[in-house]
PDB file of C-alpha atoms (C1' of nucleotides) in Angstrom:
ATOM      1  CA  UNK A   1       0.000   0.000   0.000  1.00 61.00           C
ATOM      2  CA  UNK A   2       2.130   2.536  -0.760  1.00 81.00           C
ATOM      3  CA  UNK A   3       1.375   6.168   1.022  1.00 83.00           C
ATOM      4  CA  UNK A   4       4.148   9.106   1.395  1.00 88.00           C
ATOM      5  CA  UNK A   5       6.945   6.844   2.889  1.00 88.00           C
ATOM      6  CA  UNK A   6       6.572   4.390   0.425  1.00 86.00           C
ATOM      7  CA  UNK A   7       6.431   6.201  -2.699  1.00 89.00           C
ATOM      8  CA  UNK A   8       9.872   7.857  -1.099  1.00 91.00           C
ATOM      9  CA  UNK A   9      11.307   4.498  -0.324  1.00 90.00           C
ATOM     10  CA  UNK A  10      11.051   4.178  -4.005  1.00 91.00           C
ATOM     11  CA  UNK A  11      12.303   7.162  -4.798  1.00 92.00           C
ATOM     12  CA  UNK A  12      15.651   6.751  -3.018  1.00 92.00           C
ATOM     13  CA  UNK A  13      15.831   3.213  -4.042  1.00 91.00           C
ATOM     14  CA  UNK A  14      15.747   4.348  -7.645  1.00 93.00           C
ATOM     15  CA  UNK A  15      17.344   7.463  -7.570  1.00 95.00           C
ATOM     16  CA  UNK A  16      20.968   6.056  -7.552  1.00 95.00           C
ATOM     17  CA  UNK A  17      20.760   3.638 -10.700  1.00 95.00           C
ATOM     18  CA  UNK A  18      18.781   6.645 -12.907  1.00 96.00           C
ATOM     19  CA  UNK A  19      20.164  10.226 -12.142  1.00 97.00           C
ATOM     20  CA  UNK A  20      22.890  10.819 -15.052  1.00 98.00           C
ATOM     21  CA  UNK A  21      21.927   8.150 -17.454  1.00 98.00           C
ATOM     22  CA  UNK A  22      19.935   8.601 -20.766  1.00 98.00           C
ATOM     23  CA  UNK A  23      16.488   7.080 -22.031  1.00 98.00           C
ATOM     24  CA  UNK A  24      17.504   4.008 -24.738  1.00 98.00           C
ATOM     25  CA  UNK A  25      14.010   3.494 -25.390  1.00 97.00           C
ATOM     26  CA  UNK A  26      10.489   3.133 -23.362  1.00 96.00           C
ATOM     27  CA  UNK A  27       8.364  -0.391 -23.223  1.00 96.00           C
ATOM     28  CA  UNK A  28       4.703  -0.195 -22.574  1.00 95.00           C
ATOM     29  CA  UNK A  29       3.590  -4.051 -22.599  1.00 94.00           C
ATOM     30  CA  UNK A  30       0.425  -2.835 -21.017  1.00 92.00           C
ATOM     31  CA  UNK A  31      -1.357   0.539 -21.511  1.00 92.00           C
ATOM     32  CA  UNK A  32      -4.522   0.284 -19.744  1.00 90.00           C
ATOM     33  CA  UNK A  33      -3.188   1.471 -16.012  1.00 91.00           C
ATOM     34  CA  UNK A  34      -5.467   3.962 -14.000  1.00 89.00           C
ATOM     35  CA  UNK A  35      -5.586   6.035 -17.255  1.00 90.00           C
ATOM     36  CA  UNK A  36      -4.646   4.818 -20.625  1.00 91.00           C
ATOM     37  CA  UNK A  37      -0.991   5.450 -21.228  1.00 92.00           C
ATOM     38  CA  UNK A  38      -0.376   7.879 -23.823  1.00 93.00           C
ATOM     39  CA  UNK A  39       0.601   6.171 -27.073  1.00 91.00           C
ATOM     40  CA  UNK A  40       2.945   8.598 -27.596  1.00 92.00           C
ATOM     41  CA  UNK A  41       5.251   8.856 -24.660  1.00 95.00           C
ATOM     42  CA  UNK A  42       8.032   6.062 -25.480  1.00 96.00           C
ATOM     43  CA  UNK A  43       8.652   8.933 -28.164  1.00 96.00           C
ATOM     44  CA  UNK A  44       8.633  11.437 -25.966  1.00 96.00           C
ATOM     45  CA  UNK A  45      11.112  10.289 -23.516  1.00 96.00           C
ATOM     46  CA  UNK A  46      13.734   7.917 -25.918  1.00 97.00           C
ATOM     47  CA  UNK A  47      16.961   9.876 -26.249  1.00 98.00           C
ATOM     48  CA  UNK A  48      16.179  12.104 -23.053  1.00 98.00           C
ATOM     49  CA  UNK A  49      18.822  12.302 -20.052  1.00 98.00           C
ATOM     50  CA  UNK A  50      17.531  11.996 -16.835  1.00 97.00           C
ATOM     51  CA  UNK A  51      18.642  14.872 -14.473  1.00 98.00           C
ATOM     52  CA  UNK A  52      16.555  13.773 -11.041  1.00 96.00           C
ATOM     53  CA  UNK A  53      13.702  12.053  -9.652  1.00 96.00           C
ATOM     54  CA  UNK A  54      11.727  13.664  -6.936  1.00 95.00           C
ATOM     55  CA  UNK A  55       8.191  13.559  -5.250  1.00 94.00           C
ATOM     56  CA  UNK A  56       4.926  15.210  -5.414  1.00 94.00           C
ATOM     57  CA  UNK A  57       2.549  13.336  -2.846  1.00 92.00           C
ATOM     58  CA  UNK A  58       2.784  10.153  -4.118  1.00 91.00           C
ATOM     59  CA  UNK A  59       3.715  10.676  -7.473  1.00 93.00           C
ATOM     60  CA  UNK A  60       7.239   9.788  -8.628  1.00 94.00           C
ATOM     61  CA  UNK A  61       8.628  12.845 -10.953  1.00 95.00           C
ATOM     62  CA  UNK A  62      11.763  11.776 -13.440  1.00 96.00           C
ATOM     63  CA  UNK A  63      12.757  14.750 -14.815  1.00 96.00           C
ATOM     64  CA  UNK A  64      14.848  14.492 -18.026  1.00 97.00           C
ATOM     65  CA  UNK A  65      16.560  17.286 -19.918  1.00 97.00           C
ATOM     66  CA  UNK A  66      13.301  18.087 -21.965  1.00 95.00           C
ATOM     67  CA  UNK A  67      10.128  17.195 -20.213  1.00 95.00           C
ATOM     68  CA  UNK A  68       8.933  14.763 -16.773  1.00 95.00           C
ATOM     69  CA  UNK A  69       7.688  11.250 -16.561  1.00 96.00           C
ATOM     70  CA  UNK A  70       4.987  10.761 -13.729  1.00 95.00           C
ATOM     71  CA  UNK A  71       4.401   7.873 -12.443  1.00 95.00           C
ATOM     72  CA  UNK A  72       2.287   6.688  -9.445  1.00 93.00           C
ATOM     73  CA  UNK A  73       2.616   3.240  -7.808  1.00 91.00           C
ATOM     74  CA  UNK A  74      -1.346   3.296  -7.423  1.00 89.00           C
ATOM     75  CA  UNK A  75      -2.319   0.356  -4.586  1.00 85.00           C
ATOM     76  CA  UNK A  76       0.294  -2.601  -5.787  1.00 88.00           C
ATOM     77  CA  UNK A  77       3.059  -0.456  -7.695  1.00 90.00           C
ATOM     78  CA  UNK A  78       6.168  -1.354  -7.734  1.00 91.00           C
ATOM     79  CA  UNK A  79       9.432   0.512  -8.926  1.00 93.00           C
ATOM     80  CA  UNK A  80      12.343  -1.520  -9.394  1.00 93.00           C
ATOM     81  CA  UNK A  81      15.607  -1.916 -11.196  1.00 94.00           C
ATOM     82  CA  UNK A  82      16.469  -4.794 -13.400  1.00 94.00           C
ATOM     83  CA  UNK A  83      18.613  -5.847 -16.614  1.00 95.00           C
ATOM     84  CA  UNK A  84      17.264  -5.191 -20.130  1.00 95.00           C
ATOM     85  CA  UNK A  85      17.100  -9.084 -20.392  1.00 94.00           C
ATOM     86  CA  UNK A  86      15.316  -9.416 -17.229  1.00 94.00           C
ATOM     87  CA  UNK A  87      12.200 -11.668 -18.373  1.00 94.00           C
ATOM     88  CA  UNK A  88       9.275  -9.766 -17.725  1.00 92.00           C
ATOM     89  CA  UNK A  89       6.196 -11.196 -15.877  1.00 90.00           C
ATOM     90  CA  UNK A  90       2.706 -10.329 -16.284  1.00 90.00           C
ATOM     91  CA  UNK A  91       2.347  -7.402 -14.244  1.00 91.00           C
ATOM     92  CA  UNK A  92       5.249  -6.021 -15.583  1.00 94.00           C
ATOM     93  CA  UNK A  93       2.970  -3.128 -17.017  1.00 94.00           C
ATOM     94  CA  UNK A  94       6.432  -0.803 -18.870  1.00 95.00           C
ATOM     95  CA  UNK A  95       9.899  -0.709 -18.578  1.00 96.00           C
ATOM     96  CA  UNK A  96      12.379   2.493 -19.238  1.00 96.00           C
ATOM     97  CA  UNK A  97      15.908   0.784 -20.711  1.00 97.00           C
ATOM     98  CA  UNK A  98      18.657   3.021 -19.714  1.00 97.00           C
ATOM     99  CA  UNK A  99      21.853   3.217 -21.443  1.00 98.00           C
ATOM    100  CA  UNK A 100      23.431   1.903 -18.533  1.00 98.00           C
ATOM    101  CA  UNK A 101      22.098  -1.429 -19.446  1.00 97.00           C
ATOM    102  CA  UNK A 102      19.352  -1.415 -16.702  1.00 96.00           C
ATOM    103  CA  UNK A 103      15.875  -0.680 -16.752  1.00 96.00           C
ATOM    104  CA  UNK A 104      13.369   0.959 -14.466  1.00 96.00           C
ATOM    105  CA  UNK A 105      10.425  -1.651 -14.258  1.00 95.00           C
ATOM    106  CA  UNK A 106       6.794  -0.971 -13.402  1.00 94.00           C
ATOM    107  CA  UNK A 107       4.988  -3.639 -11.762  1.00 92.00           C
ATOM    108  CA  UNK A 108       1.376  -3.482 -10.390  1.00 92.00           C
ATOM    109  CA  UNK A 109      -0.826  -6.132 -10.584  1.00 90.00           C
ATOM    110  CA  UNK A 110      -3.745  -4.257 -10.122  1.00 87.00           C
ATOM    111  CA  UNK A 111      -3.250  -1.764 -12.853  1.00 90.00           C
ATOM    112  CA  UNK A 112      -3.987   1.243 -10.342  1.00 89.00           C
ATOM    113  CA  UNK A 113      -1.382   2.924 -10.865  1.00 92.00           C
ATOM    114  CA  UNK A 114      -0.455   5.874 -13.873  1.00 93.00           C
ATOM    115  CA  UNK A 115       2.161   6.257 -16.054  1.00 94.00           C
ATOM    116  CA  UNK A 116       2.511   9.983 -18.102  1.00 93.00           C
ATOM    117  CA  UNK A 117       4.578  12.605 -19.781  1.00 94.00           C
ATOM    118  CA  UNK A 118       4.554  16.471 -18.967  1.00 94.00           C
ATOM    119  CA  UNK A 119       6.613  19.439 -19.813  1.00 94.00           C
ATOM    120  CA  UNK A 120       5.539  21.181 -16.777  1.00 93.00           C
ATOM    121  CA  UNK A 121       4.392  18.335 -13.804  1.00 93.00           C
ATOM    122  CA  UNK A 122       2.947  20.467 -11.068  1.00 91.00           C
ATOM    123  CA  UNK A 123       0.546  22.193 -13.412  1.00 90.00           C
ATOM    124  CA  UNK A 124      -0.956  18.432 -14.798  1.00 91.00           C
ATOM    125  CA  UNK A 125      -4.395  18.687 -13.629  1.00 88.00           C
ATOM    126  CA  UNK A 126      -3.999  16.016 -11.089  1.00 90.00           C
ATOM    127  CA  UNK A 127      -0.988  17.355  -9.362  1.00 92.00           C
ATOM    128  CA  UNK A 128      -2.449  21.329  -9.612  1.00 89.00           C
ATOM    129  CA  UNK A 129      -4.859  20.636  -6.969  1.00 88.00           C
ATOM    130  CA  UNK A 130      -2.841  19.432  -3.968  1.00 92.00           C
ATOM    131  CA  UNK A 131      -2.019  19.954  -0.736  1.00 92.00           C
ATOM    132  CA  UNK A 132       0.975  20.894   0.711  1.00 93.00           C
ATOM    133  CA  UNK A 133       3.396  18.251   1.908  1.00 93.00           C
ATOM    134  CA  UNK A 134       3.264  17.116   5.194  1.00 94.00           C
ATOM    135  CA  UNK A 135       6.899  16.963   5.919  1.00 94.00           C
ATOM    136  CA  UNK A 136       7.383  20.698   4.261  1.00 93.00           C
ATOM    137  CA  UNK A 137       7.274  23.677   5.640  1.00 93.00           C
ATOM    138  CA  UNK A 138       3.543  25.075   4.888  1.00 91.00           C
ATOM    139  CA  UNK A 139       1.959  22.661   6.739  1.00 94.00           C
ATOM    140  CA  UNK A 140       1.364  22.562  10.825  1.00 94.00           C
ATOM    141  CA  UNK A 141      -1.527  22.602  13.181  1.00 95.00           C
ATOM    142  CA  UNK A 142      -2.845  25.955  12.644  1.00 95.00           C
ATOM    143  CA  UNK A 143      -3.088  25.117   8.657  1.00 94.00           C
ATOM    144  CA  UNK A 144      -4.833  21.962   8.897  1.00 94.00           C
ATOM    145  CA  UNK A 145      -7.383  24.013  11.763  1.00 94.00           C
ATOM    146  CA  UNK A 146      -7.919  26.832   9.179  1.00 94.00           C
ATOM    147  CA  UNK A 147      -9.033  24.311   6.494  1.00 94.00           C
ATOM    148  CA  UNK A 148     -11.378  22.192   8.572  1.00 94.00           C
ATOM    149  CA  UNK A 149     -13.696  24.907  10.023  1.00 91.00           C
ATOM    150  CA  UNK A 150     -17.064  24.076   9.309  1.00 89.00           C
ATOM    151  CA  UNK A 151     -15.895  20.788   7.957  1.00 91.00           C
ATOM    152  CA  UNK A 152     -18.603  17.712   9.103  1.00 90.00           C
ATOM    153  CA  UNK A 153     -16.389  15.073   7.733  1.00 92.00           C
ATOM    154  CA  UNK A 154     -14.481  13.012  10.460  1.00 93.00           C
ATOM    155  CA  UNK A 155     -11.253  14.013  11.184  1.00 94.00           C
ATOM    156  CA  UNK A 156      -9.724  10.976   9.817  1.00 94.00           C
ATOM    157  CA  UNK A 157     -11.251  11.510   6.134  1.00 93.00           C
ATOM    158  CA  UNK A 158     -10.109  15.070   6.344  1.00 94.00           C
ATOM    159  CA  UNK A 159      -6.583  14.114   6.849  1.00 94.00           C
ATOM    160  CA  UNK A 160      -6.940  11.531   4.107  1.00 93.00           C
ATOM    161  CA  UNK A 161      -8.010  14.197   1.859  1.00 92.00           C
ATOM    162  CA  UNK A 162      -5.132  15.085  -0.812  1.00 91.00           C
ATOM    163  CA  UNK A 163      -6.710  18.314  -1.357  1.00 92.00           C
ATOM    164  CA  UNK A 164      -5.950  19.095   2.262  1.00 94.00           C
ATOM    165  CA  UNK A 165      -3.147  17.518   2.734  1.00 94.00           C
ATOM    166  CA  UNK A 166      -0.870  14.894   0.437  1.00 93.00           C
ATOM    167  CA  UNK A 167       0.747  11.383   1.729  1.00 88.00           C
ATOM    168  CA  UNK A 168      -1.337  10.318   4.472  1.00 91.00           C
ATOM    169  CA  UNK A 169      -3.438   7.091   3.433  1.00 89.00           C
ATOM    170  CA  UNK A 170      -5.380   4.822   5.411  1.00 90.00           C
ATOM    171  CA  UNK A 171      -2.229   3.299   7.584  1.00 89.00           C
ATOM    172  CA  UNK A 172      -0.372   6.879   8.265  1.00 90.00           C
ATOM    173  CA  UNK A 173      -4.197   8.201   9.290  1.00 92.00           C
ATOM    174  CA  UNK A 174      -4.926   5.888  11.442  1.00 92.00           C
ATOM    175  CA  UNK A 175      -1.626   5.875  13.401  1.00 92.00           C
ATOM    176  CA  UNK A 176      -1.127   9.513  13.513  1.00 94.00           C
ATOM    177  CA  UNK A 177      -4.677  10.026  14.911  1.00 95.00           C
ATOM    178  CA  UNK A 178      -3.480   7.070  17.508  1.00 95.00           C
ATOM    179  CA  UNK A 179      -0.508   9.227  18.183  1.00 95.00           C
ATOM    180  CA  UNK A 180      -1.928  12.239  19.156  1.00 95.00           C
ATOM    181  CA  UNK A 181      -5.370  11.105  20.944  1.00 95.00           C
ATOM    182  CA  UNK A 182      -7.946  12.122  18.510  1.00 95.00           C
ATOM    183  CA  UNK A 183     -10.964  10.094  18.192  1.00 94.00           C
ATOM    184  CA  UNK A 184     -11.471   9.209  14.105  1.00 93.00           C
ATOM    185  CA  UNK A 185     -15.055   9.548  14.474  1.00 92.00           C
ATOM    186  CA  UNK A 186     -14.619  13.315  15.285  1.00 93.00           C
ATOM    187  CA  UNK A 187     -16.089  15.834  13.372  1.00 93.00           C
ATOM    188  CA  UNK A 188     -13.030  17.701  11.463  1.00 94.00           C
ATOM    189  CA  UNK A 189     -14.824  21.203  12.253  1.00 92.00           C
ATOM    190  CA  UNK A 190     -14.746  19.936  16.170  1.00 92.00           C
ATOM    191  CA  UNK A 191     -11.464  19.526  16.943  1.00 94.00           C
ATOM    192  CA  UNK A 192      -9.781  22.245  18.377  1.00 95.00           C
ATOM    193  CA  UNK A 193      -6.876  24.421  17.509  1.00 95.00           C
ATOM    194  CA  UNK A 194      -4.600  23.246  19.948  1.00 96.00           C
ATOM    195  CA  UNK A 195      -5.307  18.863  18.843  1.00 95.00           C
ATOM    196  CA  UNK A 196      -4.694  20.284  15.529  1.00 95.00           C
ATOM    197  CA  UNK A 197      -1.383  21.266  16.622  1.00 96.00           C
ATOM    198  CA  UNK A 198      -0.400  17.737  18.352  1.00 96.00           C
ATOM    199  CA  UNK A 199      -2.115  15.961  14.864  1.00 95.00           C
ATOM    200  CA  UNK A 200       0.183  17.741  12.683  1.00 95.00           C
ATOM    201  CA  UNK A 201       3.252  16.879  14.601  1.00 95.00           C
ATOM    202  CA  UNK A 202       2.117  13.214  14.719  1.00 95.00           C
ATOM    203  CA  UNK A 203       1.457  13.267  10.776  1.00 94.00           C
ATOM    204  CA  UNK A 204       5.280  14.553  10.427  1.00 94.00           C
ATOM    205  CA  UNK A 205       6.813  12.299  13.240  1.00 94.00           C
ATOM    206  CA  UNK A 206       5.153   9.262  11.787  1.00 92.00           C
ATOM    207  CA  UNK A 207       5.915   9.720   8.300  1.00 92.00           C
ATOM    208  CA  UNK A 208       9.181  10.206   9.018  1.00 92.00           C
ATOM    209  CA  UNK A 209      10.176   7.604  11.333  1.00 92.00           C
ATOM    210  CA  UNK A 210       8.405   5.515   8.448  1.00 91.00           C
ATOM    211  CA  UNK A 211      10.972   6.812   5.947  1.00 91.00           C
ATOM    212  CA  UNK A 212      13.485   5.932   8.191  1.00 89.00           C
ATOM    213  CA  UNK A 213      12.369   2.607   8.212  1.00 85.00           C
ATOM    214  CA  UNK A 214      12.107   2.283   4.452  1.00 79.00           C
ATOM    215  CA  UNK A 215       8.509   2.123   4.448  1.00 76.00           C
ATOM    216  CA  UNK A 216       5.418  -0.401   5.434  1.00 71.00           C
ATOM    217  CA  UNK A 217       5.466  -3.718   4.170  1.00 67.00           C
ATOM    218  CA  UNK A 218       1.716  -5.872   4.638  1.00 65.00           C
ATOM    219  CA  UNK A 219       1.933  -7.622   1.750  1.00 61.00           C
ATOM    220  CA  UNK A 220       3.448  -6.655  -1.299  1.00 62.00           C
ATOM    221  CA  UNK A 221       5.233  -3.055  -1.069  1.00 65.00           C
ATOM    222  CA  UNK A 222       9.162  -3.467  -2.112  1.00 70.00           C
ATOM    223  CA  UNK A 223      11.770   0.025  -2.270  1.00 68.00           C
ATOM    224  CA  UNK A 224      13.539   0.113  -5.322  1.00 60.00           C
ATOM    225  CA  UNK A 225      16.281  -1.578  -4.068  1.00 66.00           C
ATOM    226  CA  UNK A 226      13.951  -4.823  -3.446  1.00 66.00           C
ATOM    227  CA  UNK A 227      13.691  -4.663   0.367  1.00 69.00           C
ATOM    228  CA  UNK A 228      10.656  -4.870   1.829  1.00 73.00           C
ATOM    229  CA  UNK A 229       9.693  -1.671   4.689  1.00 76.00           C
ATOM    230  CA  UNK A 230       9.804  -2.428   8.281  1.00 74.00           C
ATOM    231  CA  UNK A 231       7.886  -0.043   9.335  1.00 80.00           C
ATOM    232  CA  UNK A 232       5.375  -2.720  10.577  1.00 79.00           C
ATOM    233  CA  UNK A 233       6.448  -3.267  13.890  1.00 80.00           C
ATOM    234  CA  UNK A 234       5.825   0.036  14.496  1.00 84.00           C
ATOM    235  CA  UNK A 235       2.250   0.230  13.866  1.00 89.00           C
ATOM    236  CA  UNK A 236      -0.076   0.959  17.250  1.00 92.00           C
ATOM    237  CA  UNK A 237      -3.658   0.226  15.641  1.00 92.00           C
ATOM    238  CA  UNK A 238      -3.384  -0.700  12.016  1.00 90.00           C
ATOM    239  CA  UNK A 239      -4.401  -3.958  11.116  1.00 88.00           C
ATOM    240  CA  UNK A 240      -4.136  -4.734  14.924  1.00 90.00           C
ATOM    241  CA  UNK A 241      -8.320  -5.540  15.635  1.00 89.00           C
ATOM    242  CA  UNK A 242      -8.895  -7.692  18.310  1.00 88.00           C
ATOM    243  CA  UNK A 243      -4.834  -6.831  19.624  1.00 90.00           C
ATOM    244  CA  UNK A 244      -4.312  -5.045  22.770  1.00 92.00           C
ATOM    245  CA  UNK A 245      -3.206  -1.146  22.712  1.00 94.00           C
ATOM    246  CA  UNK A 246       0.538  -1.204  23.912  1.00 93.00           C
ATOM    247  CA  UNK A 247      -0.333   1.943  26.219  1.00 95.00           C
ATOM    248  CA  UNK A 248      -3.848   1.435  28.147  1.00 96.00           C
ATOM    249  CA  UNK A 249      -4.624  -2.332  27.229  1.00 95.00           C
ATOM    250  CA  UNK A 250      -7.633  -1.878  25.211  1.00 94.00           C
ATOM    251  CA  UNK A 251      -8.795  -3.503  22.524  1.00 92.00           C
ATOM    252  CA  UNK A 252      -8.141  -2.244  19.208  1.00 92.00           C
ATOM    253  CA  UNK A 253     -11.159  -1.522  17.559  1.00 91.00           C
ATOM    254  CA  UNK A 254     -11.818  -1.472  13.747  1.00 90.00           C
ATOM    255  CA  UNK A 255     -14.131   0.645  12.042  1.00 89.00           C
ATOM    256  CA  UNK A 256     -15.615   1.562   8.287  1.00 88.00           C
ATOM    257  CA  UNK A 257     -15.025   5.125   7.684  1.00 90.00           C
ATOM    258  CA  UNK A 258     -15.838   6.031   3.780  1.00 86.00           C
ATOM    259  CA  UNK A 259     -15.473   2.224   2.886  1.00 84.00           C
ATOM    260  CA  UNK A 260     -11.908   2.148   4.753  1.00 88.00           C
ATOM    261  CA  UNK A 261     -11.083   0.360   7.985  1.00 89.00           C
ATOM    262  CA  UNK A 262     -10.089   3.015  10.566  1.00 91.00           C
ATOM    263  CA  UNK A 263      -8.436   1.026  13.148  1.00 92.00           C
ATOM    264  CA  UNK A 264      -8.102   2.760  16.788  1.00 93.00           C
ATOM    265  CA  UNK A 265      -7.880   2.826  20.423  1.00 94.00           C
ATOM    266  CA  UNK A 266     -11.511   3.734  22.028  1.00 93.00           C
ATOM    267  CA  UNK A 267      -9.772   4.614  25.614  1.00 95.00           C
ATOM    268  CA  UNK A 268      -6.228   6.564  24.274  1.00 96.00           C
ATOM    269  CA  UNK A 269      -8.155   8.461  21.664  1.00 95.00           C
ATOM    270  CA  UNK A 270     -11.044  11.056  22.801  1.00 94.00           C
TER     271      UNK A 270
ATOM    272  C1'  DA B   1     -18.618  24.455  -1.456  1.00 62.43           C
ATOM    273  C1'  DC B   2     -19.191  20.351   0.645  1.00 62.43           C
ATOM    274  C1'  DT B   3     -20.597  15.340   1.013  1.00 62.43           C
ATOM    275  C1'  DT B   4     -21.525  10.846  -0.602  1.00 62.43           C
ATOM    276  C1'  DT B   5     -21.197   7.131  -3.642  1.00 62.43           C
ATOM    277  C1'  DA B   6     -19.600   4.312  -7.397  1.00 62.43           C
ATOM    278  C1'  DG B   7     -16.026   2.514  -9.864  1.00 62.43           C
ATOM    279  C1'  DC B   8     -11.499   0.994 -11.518  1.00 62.43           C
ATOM    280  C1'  DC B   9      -8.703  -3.866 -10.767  1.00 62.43           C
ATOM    281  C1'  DT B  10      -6.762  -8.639  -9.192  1.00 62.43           C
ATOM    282  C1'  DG B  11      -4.699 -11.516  -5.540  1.00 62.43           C
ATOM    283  C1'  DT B  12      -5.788 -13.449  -1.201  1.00 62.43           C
ATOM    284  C1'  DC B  13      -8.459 -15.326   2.344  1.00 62.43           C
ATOM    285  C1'  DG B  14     -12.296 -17.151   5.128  1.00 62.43           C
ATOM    286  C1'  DG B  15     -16.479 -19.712   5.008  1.00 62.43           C
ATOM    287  C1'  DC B  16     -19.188 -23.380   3.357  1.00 62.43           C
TER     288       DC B  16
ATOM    289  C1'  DT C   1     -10.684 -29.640  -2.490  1.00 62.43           C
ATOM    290  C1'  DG C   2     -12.927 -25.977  -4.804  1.00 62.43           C
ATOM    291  C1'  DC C   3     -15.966 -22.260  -5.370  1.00 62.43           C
ATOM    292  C1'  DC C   4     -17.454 -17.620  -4.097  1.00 62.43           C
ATOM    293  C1'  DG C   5     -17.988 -13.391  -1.968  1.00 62.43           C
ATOM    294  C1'  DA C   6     -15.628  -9.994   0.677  1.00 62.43           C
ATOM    295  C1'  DC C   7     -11.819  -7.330   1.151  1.00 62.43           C
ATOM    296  C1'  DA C   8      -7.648  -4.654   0.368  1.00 62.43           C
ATOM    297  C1'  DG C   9      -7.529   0.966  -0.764  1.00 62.43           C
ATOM    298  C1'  DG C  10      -5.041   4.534  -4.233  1.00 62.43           C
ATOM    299  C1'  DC C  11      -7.807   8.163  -6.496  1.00 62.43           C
ATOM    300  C1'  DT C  12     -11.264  10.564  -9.575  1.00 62.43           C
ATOM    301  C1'  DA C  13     -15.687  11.683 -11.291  1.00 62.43           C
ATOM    302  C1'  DA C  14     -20.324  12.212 -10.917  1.00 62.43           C
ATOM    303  C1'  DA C  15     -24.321  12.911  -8.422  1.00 62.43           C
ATOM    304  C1'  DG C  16     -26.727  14.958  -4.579  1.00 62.43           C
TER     305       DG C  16
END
DNA sequence: ACTTTAGCCTGTCGGC
DNA sequence: TGCCGACAGGCTAAAG
């Protein structure tokens, strides 16, 4: 599942074997991802040099010397680097051949994820309309309590809400809720200034420690350089229903919020 | 402007 | 053992 830390996993996993090297030639085996893939971008990226790779919420952004691939990992993405005669399996959805004699290879079995070509990334309509990032430096508590006045939605949608803020999916939502006391079921427009200040401190300290570890790992998230994250030993409430909280006892408690499980702690989180 | 719902897609798992 | 429905959840678009 890859959120924030994962998609940045991938990023430095890749970054190393890309940065510096040119674009031999571009393999779509299969175009029909989230949105068709453009049949034009193997032409617009063969012959390009690729200068970085960064992040936009969880969008990958390889920037070559005249224009950016975007890719995002969707649910079951995978990044990862192989040889040009690596066989390809089935989910194996493109491949960019460097002239290194490696390739960046897409996997994602569930054909969630997107795969396009811009001159100018941020302004693609779905990256115009985001958030800030959490771990940057316009986001904090008193931005997140500006946005959600007179919000109904629970708290835990709101943060989910890429629009309001960018990275935090289902597992980072639930466990920085955990982490600062707020109960999911909370109207965002209810909690007050001062929560808003420990949330948004929770968001940052859990996505980074997740970094750190290289990233969550349930089933089938791998960083670019093929290890899985380890972030899941960390985890307080996700995917723990029926455990025991590690601080007050109680049981974990799951719950559908917007047709995702919100997993949390009834007693630690008010 | 906000809220809710449907839909995309396939591997895995529990129940019968 | 095999079948089948539920579930996983990123995100957008459309409807209310």
């Amino acid at each position: 599942m890859p959120e924030l830390p994962e998609v940045e996993t991938s990023r430095r996993g890749i970054e190393p074997w890309i940065v510096g090297t040119r674009i031999a030639d571009v393999v779509v085996r299969d175009r029909r991802l989230r949105w068709p893939v453009a049949p034009g971008i193997e032409g617009r990226l063969r012959g390009r040099r690729i200068e970085s790779v960064g992040r936009r919420a969880k969008y990958l952004l390889i920037k070559t010397d005249n224009g950016t691939a975007i890719v995002h990992l969707g649910m079951t993405g995978n990044v990862f680097i192989v040889d040009h005669d690596a066989p390809a399996g089935i989910h194996d959805h493109f491949d960019i051949l460097l002239d290194s004699g490696r390739s960046l290879r897409f996997r994602d079995p569930r054909r969630f994820g997107s795969f396009f070509f811009s001159k100018n990334p941020l302004a693609h309509p779905l990256l115009s309309g985001l958030g800030p990032e959490p771990l940057g430096t316009d986001f904090d508590g008193d931005y997140l309590w500006r946005r959600s006045r007179g919000r109904k939605v629970n708290v835990k949608q709101f943060i989910m809400d890429a629009k309001v803020v960018v990275g935090v999916g289902n597992i980072y939502a639930s466990e920085s809720l955990f982490l600062a006391g707020i109960n999911p079921k909370r109207s965002a427009g209810r909690v007050a200034r001062q929560r808003y200040a420990v949330l948004a401190d929770a968001i940052e300290d859990v996505l980074d420690r997740a970094i750190r570890a290289g990233g969550t790992t349930l089933r089938d998230f791998y960083g670019g350089d093929g290890e899985p994250g380890y972030f899941r030993q960390q985890l307080e409430v996700y995917d723990r229903e029926g455990e025991h909280c590690r601080h007050c006892n109680t049981v974990i408690r799951a719950i559908v919020q917007g047709q995702r499980t919100t997993y949390y702690c009834k007693s630690c989180q008010t």
